[in-house]
Coordinates of C-alpha atoms in Angstrom, one line a residue:
Chain A
X6 CA -142.4 -75.8 -66.5
X7 CA -139.3 -74.5 -64.9
X8 CA -136.4 -76.6 -64.5
X9 CA -135.8 -78.5 -61.4
X10 CA -133.5 -77.0 -58.8
X11 CA -130.2 -78.7 -59.3
X12 CA -128.9 -77.6 -56.0
X13 CA -131.8 -78.9 -53.9
X14 CA -130.3 -81.4 -51.4
X15 CA -133.4 -83.4 -51.4
X16 CA -133.8 -83.9 -55.0
X17 CA -132.8 -87.5 -55.0
X18 CA -134.8 -88.4 -52.1
X19 CA -137.9 -86.7 -53.5
X20 CA -137.4 -88.4 -56.9
X21 CA -137.2 -91.7 -55.0
X22 CA -140.5 -91.0 -53.2
X23 CA -142.0 -90.0 -56.6
X24 CA -140.9 -93.5 -57.9
X25 CA -142.3 -95.4 -55.0
X26 CA -145.5 -97.1 -55.6
X27 CA -147.4 -96.5 -52.5
X28 CA -147.4 -93.7 -50.2
X29 CA -146.5 -95.0 -46.8
X30 CA -143.9 -94.5 -44.1
X31 CA -141.4 -96.8 -45.7
X32 CA -138.5 -96.5 -48.0
X33 CA -137.7 -93.0 -49.3
X34 CA -140.6 -91.5 -47.5
X35 CA -139.3 -92.9 -44.2
X36 CA -136.0 -91.2 -45.0
X37 CA -137.7 -87.8 -45.9
X38 CA -139.8 -88.0 -42.8
X39 CA -136.6 -88.7 -40.8
X40 CA -134.8 -85.8 -42.3
X41 CA -137.7 -83.3 -41.6
X42 CA -139.7 -84.6 -38.7
X43 CA -138.0 -82.3 -36.1
X44 CA -137.9 -79.2 -38.2
X45 CA -141.5 -79.7 -39.2
X46 CA -142.5 -80.4 -35.4
X47 CA -140.6 -77.4 -34.2
X48 CA -142.1 -75.1 -36.6
X49 CA -145.6 -76.3 -36.0
X50 CA -145.0 -76.2 -32.1
X51 CA -143.7 -72.6 -32.1
X52 CA -146.5 -71.3 -34.4
X53 CA -149.3 -73.1 -32.5
X54 CA -147.8 -72.9 -29.1
X55 CA -149.3 -76.2 -28.2
X56 CA -147.9 -79.7 -28.3
X57 CA -151.3 -81.3 -29.2
X58 CA -151.9 -78.8 -32.0
X59 CA -148.2 -79.3 -33.2
X60 CA -148.7 -82.9 -33.4
X61 CA -151.8 -82.6 -35.6
X62 CA -150.3 -79.9 -37.8
X63 CA -147.2 -82.0 -38.4
X64 CA -149.1 -85.1 -39.2
X65 CA -151.2 -83.1 -41.6
X66 CA -148.0 -81.5 -43.1
X67 CA -146.3 -84.8 -43.8
X68 CA -149.7 -86.5 -45.0
X69 CA -150.2 -83.6 -47.3
X70 CA -146.8 -83.3 -48.6
X71 CA -146.5 -87.2 -49.1
X72 CA -149.8 -87.4 -51.0
X73 CA -148.9 -84.3 -53.2
X74 CA -145.2 -85.3 -53.8
X75 CA -146.0 -86.6 -57.1
X76 CA -147.0 -83.2 -58.4
X77 CA -143.8 -81.5 -56.9
X78 CA -141.8 -79.9 -59.8
X79 CA -138.7 -78.5 -57.8
X80 CA -139.9 -75.0 -58.5
X81 CA -138.6 -74.3 -55.1
X82 CA -136.6 -76.3 -52.8
X83 CA -138.4 -79.1 -51.3
X84 CA -137.5 -77.7 -47.7
X85 CA -139.2 -74.5 -48.6
X86 CA -142.3 -76.3 -49.8
X87 CA -142.7 -78.6 -46.7
X88 CA -142.0 -75.5 -44.6
X89 CA -144.8 -73.7 -46.4
X90 CA -147.2 -76.7 -45.9
X91 CA -146.3 -76.8 -42.2
X92 CA -146.8 -73.0 -41.7
X93 CA -150.1 -73.3 -43.5
X94 CA -151.3 -76.3 -41.5
X95 CA -150.2 -74.6 -38.1
X96 CA -151.9 -71.5 -38.9
X97 CA -155.2 -73.3 -39.9
X98 CA -155.2 -75.4 -37.1
X99 CA -154.6 -72.5 -34.7
X100 CA -157.3 -70.7 -36.3
X101 CA -159.6 -73.6 -35.7
X102 CA -158.2 -74.1 -32.1
X103 CA -158.9 -70.4 -31.4
X104 CA -162.7 -71.1 -31.2
X105 CA -162.1 -73.8 -28.5
X106 CA -163.4 -72.6 -25.2
X107 CA -161.0 -74.4 -23.0
X108 CA -157.5 -73.7 -22.0
X109 CA -154.8 -75.8 -23.2
X110 CA -153.0 -77.9 -20.6
X111 CA -149.9 -77.7 -22.7
X112 CA -149.1 -74.5 -20.8
X113 CA -148.7 -76.6 -17.8
X114 CA -147.2 -79.3 -19.4
X115 CA -145.2 -78.2 -22.3
X116 CA -142.6 -80.4 -24.2
X117 CA -140.0 -78.3 -22.4
X118 CA -141.1 -79.7 -19.2
X119 CA -141.1 -83.3 -20.3
X120 CA -138.2 -85.4 -20.1
X121 CA -136.3 -84.2 -23.2
X122 CA -132.7 -85.3 -23.7
X123 CA -131.4 -81.9 -22.8
X124 CA -132.6 -82.2 -19.2
X125 CA -129.8 -84.2 -17.8
X126 CA -127.3 -81.8 -19.1
X127 CA -129.2 -78.9 -17.9
X128 CA -129.3 -80.4 -14.4
X129 CA -125.5 -80.9 -14.4
X130 CA -124.8 -77.1 -15.3
X131 CA -127.9 -75.4 -13.6
X132 CA -129.3 -75.3 -10.2
X133 CA -132.9 -76.4 -10.0
X134 CA -133.8 -72.9 -9.4
X135 CA -132.1 -71.7 -12.5
X136 CA -133.5 -74.5 -14.6
X137 CA -136.9 -73.3 -13.5
X138 CA -136.3 -69.9 -14.2
X139 CA -135.0 -70.7 -17.7
X140 CA -138.1 -72.8 -18.3
X141 CA -140.3 -69.9 -17.2
X142 CA -138.6 -67.6 -19.4
X143 CA -138.8 -70.0 -22.3
X144 CA -142.5 -70.3 -21.7
X145 CA -142.9 -66.4 -21.5
X146 CA -141.1 -66.2 -24.9
X147 CA -143.5 -68.9 -26.4
X148 CA -146.4 -67.0 -25.2
X149 CA -145.2 -63.8 -26.7
X150 CA -144.8 -65.7 -30.0
X151 CA -148.2 -67.0 -29.8
X152 CA -149.6 -63.5 -29.3
X153 CA -148.1 -62.3 -32.6
X154 CA -150.3 -62.3 -35.8
X155 CA -150.0 -65.4 -37.9
X156 CA -147.9 -63.8 -40.4
X157 CA -145.7 -62.3 -37.8
X158 CA -145.3 -65.7 -36.1
X159 CA -144.5 -67.4 -39.4
X160 CA -141.7 -65.0 -40.5
X161 CA -140.3 -64.9 -36.8
X162 CA -140.1 -68.7 -36.6
X163 CA -138.7 -69.3 -39.9
X164 CA -136.1 -66.5 -39.6
X165 CA -134.9 -66.8 -36.0
X166 CA -135.8 -70.4 -35.0
X167 CA -135.5 -72.3 -38.3
X168 CA -132.6 -70.0 -39.4
X169 CA -133.9 -69.6 -42.9
X170 CA -132.4 -67.0 -45.2
X171 CA -134.4 -64.3 -46.8
X172 CA -134.5 -66.1 -50.1
X173 CA -135.6 -69.3 -48.3
X174 CA -138.3 -67.5 -46.5
X175 CA -139.4 -65.9 -49.8
X176 CA -139.8 -69.2 -51.3
X177 CA -141.6 -70.7 -48.3
X178 CA -144.2 -68.1 -47.8
X179 CA -144.4 -67.2 -51.5
X180 CA -143.7 -63.5 -51.1
X181 CA -141.1 -61.1 -52.5
X182 CA -137.7 -60.3 -50.7
X183 CA -139.1 -56.8 -50.1
X184 CA -142.2 -58.1 -48.4
X185 CA -139.7 -60.3 -46.3
X186 CA -137.9 -57.4 -45.0
X187 CA -140.7 -55.2 -44.4
X188 CA -142.6 -58.1 -42.6
X189 CA -139.6 -58.7 -40.5
X190 CA -139.4 -55.0 -39.6
X191 CA -143.0 -55.2 -38.6
X192 CA -142.3 -58.4 -36.7
X193 CA -139.7 -56.7 -34.7
X194 CA -142.2 -53.8 -33.9
X195 CA -144.4 -56.6 -32.5
X196 CA -141.6 -58.2 -30.6
X197 CA -140.9 -54.8 -29.0
X198 CA -144.4 -54.9 -27.7
X199 CA -144.7 -58.5 -26.8
X200 CA -141.1 -59.8 -26.0
X201 CA -139.3 -56.9 -24.5
X202 CA -141.5 -56.4 -21.5
X203 CA -141.0 -60.2 -20.8
X204 CA -137.3 -60.1 -21.1
X205 CA -137.2 -56.8 -18.9
X206 CA -139.3 -58.7 -16.2
X207 CA -136.9 -61.7 -16.3
X208 CA -133.8 -59.4 -16.1
X209 CA -135.3 -57.6 -13.3
X210 CA -136.0 -60.7 -11.3
Chain B
X30 CA -133.5 -39.5 -39.3
X31 CA -135.6 -41.2 -36.6
X32 CA -139.0 -42.6 -37.4
X33 CA -141.8 -41.6 -35.3
X34 CA -142.3 -43.7 -32.5
X35 CA -145.5 -46.0 -33.0
X36 CA -144.3 -48.3 -30.2
X37 CA -146.8 -48.3 -27.3
X38 CA -143.8 -48.8 -25.0
X39 CA -142.1 -45.6 -26.5
X40 CA -139.0 -47.6 -27.2
X41 CA -136.6 -45.8 -29.7
X42 CA -137.1 -47.3 -33.1
X43 CA -134.2 -47.2 -35.7
X44 CA -133.9 -44.7 -38.6
X45 CA -136.3 -45.8 -41.4
X46 CA -133.3 -45.9 -44.0
X47 CA -131.3 -48.2 -41.8
X48 CA -134.0 -50.4 -40.7
X49 CA -133.3 -53.3 -43.1
X50 CA -129.7 -53.2 -42.6
X51 CA -130.3 -53.2 -38.8
X52 CA -132.6 -56.4 -39.0
X53 CA -130.3 -58.1 -41.8
X54 CA -127.3 -57.7 -39.3
X55 CA -129.1 -60.1 -36.8
X56 CA -129.4 -63.3 -38.8
X57 CA -127.8 -66.1 -40.4
X58 CA -126.8 -64.1 -43.4
X59 CA -126.0 -61.0 -41.7
X60 CA -123.6 -58.5 -43.8
X61 CA -121.0 -56.6 -42.1
X62 CA -121.8 -53.4 -43.4
X63 CA -119.3 -50.7 -42.6
X64 CA -121.5 -47.9 -43.2
X65 CA -124.1 -49.3 -40.9
X66 CA -121.7 -49.7 -38.1
X67 CA -120.5 -46.3 -38.5
X68 CA -124.1 -45.2 -38.4
X69 CA -124.6 -47.1 -35.2
X70 CA -121.8 -45.3 -33.5
X71 CA -123.4 -41.9 -34.2
X72 CA -127.0 -42.8 -33.8
X73 CA -128.2 -43.7 -30.2
X74 CA -131.8 -44.6 -31.5
X75 CA -130.4 -47.1 -34.0
X76 CA -127.9 -48.4 -31.5
X77 CA -130.5 -48.9 -29.0
X78 CA -133.0 -50.6 -31.3
X79 CA -130.2 -52.7 -32.7
X80 CA -129.4 -53.9 -29.2
X81 CA -133.1 -54.8 -28.4
X82 CA -133.4 -56.7 -31.8
X83 CA -130.3 -58.5 -31.3
X84 CA -131.4 -59.7 -27.8
X85 CA -134.9 -60.5 -29.3
X86 CA -133.2 -62.8 -32.1
X87 CA -130.8 -64.4 -29.6
X88 CA -133.6 -65.3 -27.2
X89 CA -135.8 -66.7 -30.0
X90 CA -132.9 -68.6 -31.5
X91 CA -132.0 -69.9 -28.0
X92 CA -135.2 -71.7 -27.5
X93 CA -134.6 -75.4 -27.1
X94 CA -135.1 -77.5 -30.3
X95 CA -137.7 -80.2 -29.6
X96 CA -137.6 -83.7 -30.9
X97 CA -140.5 -84.9 -32.8
X98 CA -142.7 -87.2 -30.4
X99 CA -142.9 -90.9 -31.4
X100 CA -146.6 -90.6 -31.4
X101 CA -146.3 -88.4 -34.6
X102 CA -144.9 -91.4 -36.7
X103 CA -147.7 -93.8 -35.3
X104 CA -150.4 -91.0 -36.1
X105 CA -148.8 -90.3 -39.5
X106 CA -148.9 -94.0 -40.2
X107 CA -152.6 -94.0 -39.7
X108 CA -153.1 -90.9 -41.7
X109 CA -151.4 -92.5 -44.7
X110 CA -153.2 -95.8 -44.6
X111 CA -156.4 -96.0 -46.4
X112 CA -159.2 -96.0 -43.8
X113 CA -156.6 -95.4 -41.4
X114 CA -158.2 -92.6 -39.6
X115 CA -161.3 -94.7 -38.8
X116 CA -159.1 -97.5 -37.7
X117 CA -157.4 -95.2 -35.3
X118 CA -160.7 -94.0 -33.8
X119 CA -161.8 -97.5 -33.4
X120 CA -158.6 -98.5 -31.9
X121 CA -158.7 -95.7 -29.5
X122 CA -162.3 -96.6 -28.7
X123 CA -161.5 -100.2 -28.1
X124 CA -158.6 -99.2 -26.0
X125 CA -160.6 -97.5 -23.4
X126 CA -160.4 -99.4 -20.2
X127 CA -163.4 -101.5 -19.1
X128 CA -164.8 -100.6 -15.8
X129 CA -166.1 -103.0 -13.3
X130 CA -169.5 -102.2 -11.9
X131 CA -169.4 -100.6 -8.4
X132 CA -170.2 -103.0 -5.3
X133 CA -173.0 -100.6 -4.5
X134 CA -174.9 -101.4 -7.8
X135 CA -175.3 -105.0 -7.0
X136 CA -176.5 -104.2 -3.3
X137 CA -178.9 -101.8 -4.6
X138 CA -180.2 -104.1 -7.3
X139 CA -180.6 -107.0 -4.5
X140 CA -182.6 -104.6 -2.2
X141 CA -184.9 -103.6 -5.1
X142 CA -185.5 -107.3 -6.0
X143 CA -185.9 -108.6 -2.6
X144 CA -188.7 -106.2 -1.5
X145 CA -190.7 -104.3 -3.7
X146 CA -190.6 -101.2 -1.5
X147 CA -188.2 -100.3 1.2
X148 CA -189.2 -98.6 4.4
X149 CA -188.4 -95.3 3.0
X150 CA -191.0 -95.6 0.2
X151 CA -193.8 -96.4 2.8
X152 CA -192.7 -93.4 4.7
X153 CA -193.4 -91.4 1.6
X154 CA -197.1 -91.8 1.8
X155 CA -199.0 -88.5 1.5
X156 CA -199.9 -87.0 4.8
X157 CA -203.4 -86.6 3.6
X158 CA -203.9 -90.4 3.9
X159 CA -204.6 -90.5 7.5
X160 CA -207.4 -88.0 7.2
X161 CA -209.0 -89.9 4.2
X162 CA -209.1 -93.2 6.0
X163 CA -210.3 -91.5 9.1
X164 CA -213.0 -89.8 7.0
X165 CA -213.9 -93.3 5.2
X166 CA -214.4 -94.9 8.5
X167 CA -216.7 -92.2 10.0
X168 CA -218.7 -92.5 6.8
X169 CA -219.0 -96.2 7.0
X170 CA -220.2 -95.9 10.6
X171 CA -223.0 -93.5 9.7
X172 CA -224.0 -95.6 6.8
X173 CA -224.5 -98.8 8.9
X174 CA -226.5 -96.9 11.4
X175 CA -228.7 -95.6 8.8
X176 CA -229.3 -99.2 7.7
X177 CA -230.3 -100.2 11.1
X178 CA -232.7 -97.5 11.4
X179 CA -234.6 -97.8 8.2
X180 CA -234.6 -101.6 8.7
X181 CA -233.6 -102.3 5.0
X182 CA -230.4 -103.0 3.2
X183 CA -228.4 -100.1 2.3
X184 CA -228.1 -101.2 -1.2
X185 CA -231.8 -101.3 -1.6
X186 CA -232.0 -97.9 -0.2
X187 CA -229.4 -96.6 -2.7
X188 CA -231.4 -98.2 -5.4
X189 CA -234.5 -96.5 -4.2
X190 CA -232.7 -93.3 -4.1
X191 CA -231.3 -93.7 -7.6
X192 CA -234.5 -94.5 -8.9
X193 CA -237.0 -91.8 -10.1
X194 CA -239.6 -90.9 -7.5
X195 CA -242.6 -93.0 -7.9
X196 CA -244.9 -91.3 -5.3
X197 CA -245.4 -89.1 -2.3
X198 CA -244.9 -92.2 0.1
X199 CA -241.6 -93.0 -1.2
X200 CA -240.4 -89.4 -1.0
X201 CA -241.5 -89.3 2.6
X202 CA -239.6 -92.4 3.5
X203 CA -236.5 -91.3 1.8
X204 CA -236.6 -87.9 3.6
X205 CA -237.0 -89.6 6.7
X206 CA -234.4 -92.0 6.2
X207 CA -232.0 -89.2 5.4
X208 CA -232.9 -87.3 8.5
X209 CA -232.3 -90.4 10.6
X210 CA -228.9 -90.9 9.2
X211 CA -228.0 -87.3 9.8
X212 CA -229.2 -87.3 13.3
X213 CA -227.4 -90.6 14.3
X214 CA -224.2 -89.8 12.5
X215 CA -224.1 -86.5 14.2
X216 CA -224.8 -88.0 17.5
X217 CA -222.1 -90.5 17.2
X218 CA -219.7 -88.0 16.0
X219 CA -220.4 -85.6 18.9
X220 CA -220.5 -88.6 21.5
X221 CA -217.3 -90.2 20.3
X222 CA -214.9 -89.8 23.3
X223 CA -211.9 -89.8 21.0
X224 CA -211.1 -90.4 17.6
X225 CA -209.8 -94.0 17.3
X226 CA -209.3 -96.1 14.3
X227 CA -207.0 -98.4 12.5
X228 CA -205.5 -97.8 9.4
X229 CA -204.0 -100.1 6.6
X230 CA -201.3 -99.1 4.1
X231 CA -201.9 -100.4 0.6
X232 CA -200.2 -100.6 -2.6
X233 CA -200.1 -102.9 -5.6
X234 CA -202.7 -105.6 -6.6
X235 CA -202.8 -107.7 -3.3
X236 CA -206.3 -107.3 -1.8
X237 CA -205.0 -108.2 1.7
X238 CA -207.2 -107.3 4.7
X239 CA -209.0 -104.5 3.2
X240 CA -212.8 -104.4 2.6
X241 CA -213.9 -104.0 -1.0
X242 CA -215.5 -100.7 -0.3
X243 CA -212.1 -99.5 1.2
X244 CA -210.3 -100.5 -1.9
X245 CA -212.9 -98.9 -4.1
X246 CA -212.5 -95.8 -2.0
X247 CA -208.8 -95.7 -2.1
X248 CA -208.8 -96.5 -5.8
X249 CA -211.1 -93.3 -6.2
X250 CA -208.7 -91.2 -4.2
X251 CA -205.5 -92.5 -5.7
X252 CA -206.6 -93.4 -9.3
X253 CA -205.1 -96.8 -8.9
X254 CA -205.7 -100.2 -7.8
X255 CA -204.6 -100.7 -4.2
X256 CA -203.5 -103.7 -1.9
X257 CA -202.4 -104.2 1.6
X258 CA -199.0 -103.4 2.6
X259 CA -199.1 -103.4 6.3
X260 CA -201.5 -102.6 9.1
X261 CA -201.5 -100.5 12.3
X262 CA -203.5 -98.5 14.6
X263 CA -203.7 -95.0 15.9

């Protein structure tokens, strides 16, 4: 068994969770949840493209991570591990959702269009038309991401939205650095195909 | 050296040997590589691709960060509690709003209980009923006439007809009676100025004003016991 990563910022918190008697949303588990809930939810939302699926995937991520935390040996950073769980949960859930025959209403009522804290600020600096245009662009970008393959989605989200380094991505997805690089280059090829037309259209408009 | 373009949009792709450096320069751990910067200045394809990738990365990074919904905490709490998923389902089911029965339901129920059958039920009586009733009345008239001609009870005639032939005389009487019935019935039929009869609409077990033989006939036709519902004439 390898030595725990001494530089893991979550070391103490994870140890506290491992020492806690019951797995519940209290104490150290609550702290860990608060520290990661937004990162996990964002990752799940960007991969699934659906608020409903993101909720389910995020819940499954935390439930899995908390139940298995006793077996966590710090062979990677906790953040990398929970990202891995979140990515896998999102891809699995997306795969199951793909067989659903209906169209998600999330496209019509995405979290971006709900009353998020950023809205008041946006309204101060943007005209209503500008805000609508920005939201449309964001929705189109999200759709372009959703059309990528699961592997491309995962690496794109972790790299450009969660801002993970190559090493962290390597840990999270359990792939080599070389695979990270080659997968990123293929992801940009896919983004050329899916995202560039969207950006061109919005620039033209 | 430029790579062969496999992009369906035919956008220029960066040189394969500079691809990693091009992508690495976009992210958080980008390294300012002097040699790559020099290459960008001399390679339009790499410069174009680098520009596209930079915009893509910026747009992706610029997507708004979402806050985890409060519902996530609640659902996670259920998921972590033993039996919590079942409790969640039960809670969701019990939280469904109860709906009041529509006013039309009670109105419909009152109508159903007050009268066994509404007017529209009566109107749905088969059209052939009139014809059947008409035919039965004509048969009855012919039967009564035959009874008078033979001077005996119709029932005894039927018994005689039902019994096996006992002799030549009996067969002659029977043939005579049959001929008389046929002649008189035909005469009445032809001489009737206009068809006129009364009818009775029946249903259920109430015998009402119908005669037993009428009930029996209707029972044979409809396959069920009948009773009177209403009367009229035509």
